[in-house]
XYZ file of C-alpha atoms in Angstrom:
206
model
C 25.138 -18.162 27.444
C 26.305 -18.819 23.893
C 24.708 -22.267 23.747
C 21.171 -20.893 24.116
C 18.751 -20.547 21.205
C 15.216 -19.131 21.074
C 12.482 -20.296 18.701
C 9.790 -18.097 17.173
C 6.751 -20.215 16.373
C 5.159 -23.162 18.171
C 3.814 -25.914 15.902
C 4.617 -29.391 14.632
C 7.453 -27.893 12.606
C 8.880 -26.297 15.737
C 9.091 -29.743 17.347
C 11.491 -30.883 14.625
C 13.645 -27.771 14.953
C 13.636 -28.028 18.741
C 14.818 -31.625 18.434
C 17.687 -30.535 16.157
C 18.741 -27.778 18.551
C 18.608 -30.062 21.573
C 20.430 -32.894 19.761
C 23.339 -30.511 19.226
C 23.525 -29.921 22.997
C 22.119 -26.407 22.808
C 19.588 -25.106 25.301
C 16.296 -23.638 24.107
C 15.856 -20.555 26.240
C 12.292 -19.788 25.150
C 9.677 -20.520 22.489
C 7.434 -17.628 21.506
C 4.287 -17.579 19.368
C 1.871 -14.781 18.473
C -1.154 -17.020 19.066
C 0.010 -20.180 20.814
C -2.018 -23.341 20.227
C 0.453 -25.446 22.199
C 1.387 -24.970 25.843
C 4.686 -26.794 25.463
C 6.968 -28.098 22.703
C 9.017 -31.149 23.725
C 8.435 -30.125 27.323
C 9.562 -26.531 26.752
C 7.055 -23.847 27.753
C 5.554 -21.713 24.979
C 5.040 -18.000 25.688
C 2.701 -15.576 23.961
C 4.636 -12.847 22.188
C 5.065 -9.506 23.929
C 7.487 -6.731 23.079
C 9.487 -7.578 26.169
C 10.309 -11.089 24.949
C 13.227 -10.155 22.729
C 16.879 -9.904 23.639
C 19.132 -8.476 20.921
C 21.994 -10.671 22.091
C 20.070 -13.938 21.859
C 20.140 -16.313 18.896
C 16.848 -17.054 17.154
C 15.346 -19.441 14.615
C 11.944 -18.873 13.001
C 10.324 -22.273 13.520
C 7.394 -21.776 11.127
C 6.898 -23.866 8.006
C 5.089 -21.277 5.870
C 7.619 -19.636 3.533
C 5.795 -16.316 3.257
C 5.401 -16.037 7.024
C 9.101 -16.723 7.550
C 9.963 -13.972 5.081
C 7.586 -11.504 6.746
C 8.893 -12.237 10.227
C 12.552 -12.158 9.191
C 11.979 -8.641 7.874
C 9.813 -7.504 10.782
C 11.962 -8.877 13.589
C 15.375 -7.320 14.089
C 16.894 -10.411 15.676
C 20.172 -12.277 15.689
C 19.201 -15.285 13.564
C 21.160 -18.521 13.569
C 20.971 -21.832 11.695
C 20.560 -25.425 12.861
C 21.815 -28.632 11.258
C 20.881 -32.080 12.537
C 23.901 -34.099 13.585
C 22.814 -36.903 11.200
C 22.695 -34.665 8.128
C 25.621 -34.852 5.685
C 26.723 -31.360 4.703
C 29.780 -30.836 2.516
C 32.437 -28.536 3.918
C 32.412 -26.921 0.477
C 28.766 -25.890 0.655
C 27.384 -22.763 2.318
C 24.160 -21.970 4.140
C 22.915 -18.580 5.271
C 21.323 -17.513 8.545
C 18.015 -18.950 9.722
C 18.265 -22.100 7.616
C 17.475 -25.484 9.170
C 18.607 -28.870 7.863
C 16.844 -31.987 9.091
C 18.058 -35.526 9.799
C 19.301 -37.559 6.839
C 19.549 -34.636 4.435
C 22.530 -34.627 2.070
C 24.050 -31.410 0.734
C 26.955 -31.934 -1.652
C 29.874 -29.628 -2.646
C 29.454 -26.092 -3.978
C 25.807 -25.842 -2.965
C 24.626 -22.400 -1.858
C 21.575 -22.266 0.421
C 19.964 -18.932 1.228
C 18.376 -17.447 4.342
C 15.595 -19.059 6.392
C 15.338 -22.188 4.241
C 14.081 -25.621 5.271
C 15.972 -28.636 3.970
C 13.762 -31.402 5.258
C 14.292 -35.030 6.248
C 16.281 -37.132 3.733
C 16.261 -34.420 1.064
C 19.161 -34.642 -1.408
C 20.760 -31.533 -2.896
C 23.494 -32.387 -5.357
C 26.587 -30.398 -6.321
C 26.415 -26.800 -7.580
C 22.760 -26.188 -6.699
C 21.658 -22.688 -5.673
C 18.725 -22.445 -3.243
C 17.151 -19.015 -2.797
C 15.918 -17.474 0.446
C 12.789 -18.849 2.206
C 12.729 -22.083 0.178
C 11.383 -25.378 1.539
C 12.797 -28.631 0.147
C 10.448 -31.311 1.504
C 11.295 -34.806 2.784
C 12.808 -37.182 0.207
C 12.900 -34.538 -2.526
C 15.944 -34.850 -4.815
C 17.711 -32.086 -6.716
C 20.291 -33.173 -9.292
C 23.429 -31.144 -9.938
C 23.259 -27.505 -10.956
C 19.599 -26.902 -10.077
C 18.496 -23.386 -9.126
C 15.461 -22.805 -6.880
C 14.066 -19.264 -6.660
C 12.977 -17.379 -3.558
C 10.086 -18.778 -1.553
C 9.519 -21.891 -3.648
C 8.294 -25.151 -2.130
C 9.524 -28.453 -3.532
C 7.019 -31.099 -2.440
C 7.694 -34.395 -0.732
C 9.397 -36.923 -2.985
C 9.701 -34.524 -5.938
C 12.593 -34.933 -8.390
C 14.320 -32.183 -10.371
C 16.801 -33.159 -13.085
C 20.192 -31.528 -13.535
C 20.568 -27.942 -14.660
C 16.905 -26.964 -14.269
C 15.934 -23.503 -13.042
C 12.817 -23.145 -10.870
C 11.384 -19.639 -10.477
C 10.321 -17.633 -7.442
C 7.377 -18.659 -5.225
C 6.698 -21.848 -7.155
C 4.815 -24.792 -5.649
C 5.993 -28.205 -6.850
C 3.579 -30.970 -5.877
C 4.458 -34.189 -4.098
C 6.140 -36.727 -6.362
C 6.402 -34.311 -9.275
C 9.191 -34.841 -11.819
C 10.645 -31.593 -13.193
C 12.375 -31.978 -16.573
C 12.538 -28.354 -17.741
C 12.689 -24.810 -16.394
C 9.723 -23.562 -14.336
C 8.541 -19.907 -14.420
C 7.723 -17.773 -11.370
C 4.478 -18.046 -9.376
C 3.115 -21.337 -10.703
C 1.916 -24.603 -9.217
C 3.232 -27.646 -11.063
C 2.370 -31.336 -10.560
C 2.737 -34.721 -12.195
C 5.258 -36.789 -14.164
C 6.410 -35.005 -16.155
C 5.495 -31.809 -14.323
C 2.712 -29.694 -15.810
C 1.521 -26.267 -14.705
C -1.977 -26.341 -13.212
C -2.138 -22.850 -11.726
C -0.614 -19.427 -12.259
C -0.474 -17.481 -9.016
C -0.261 -13.772 -8.414
C 2.830 -12.453 -6.620
C 0.836 -11.583 -3.497
C -1.005 -14.913 -3.189
């Protein structure tokens, strides 16, 4: 049936995605995990992954919060990925989001925003006009992006962080909770504080 969705990954994050899927009157056909720590998610049975678990015609969402793991699995798994948007999120008809992306309750996405593949736009996050969000990004709860912000692949914008208009954030950046970003951020760094300051330079494979 077309209204069935499968989830890959069983964790606290998967509970939120399952709630979104169910709130949109879809049925979760199965939840699969490589090493399940939960027996059920919102009453739905979790199965340990086997090669027989996949149906090429099914729709899937990777319900794992780690950006690098989502990227790895999206490449490894040849699946028909779909997106999920909570019915209480406000998404402009003039914005676009790619496959695998999930948008949580209360999030606001304004016109001419482009959101990449397998992103997480979390609860009450605000993404203003003309922002570009790369693949595998996580915008945490209550984070705010002003107009024209660019976020590179795999970056994580922490809870309550603020990024002013026109700023470019590099690839695989970690922005700490409550951080205020006033200028461009290079690739592979961790940045915290108000105003944001770099505290760590990471290697690409970290």
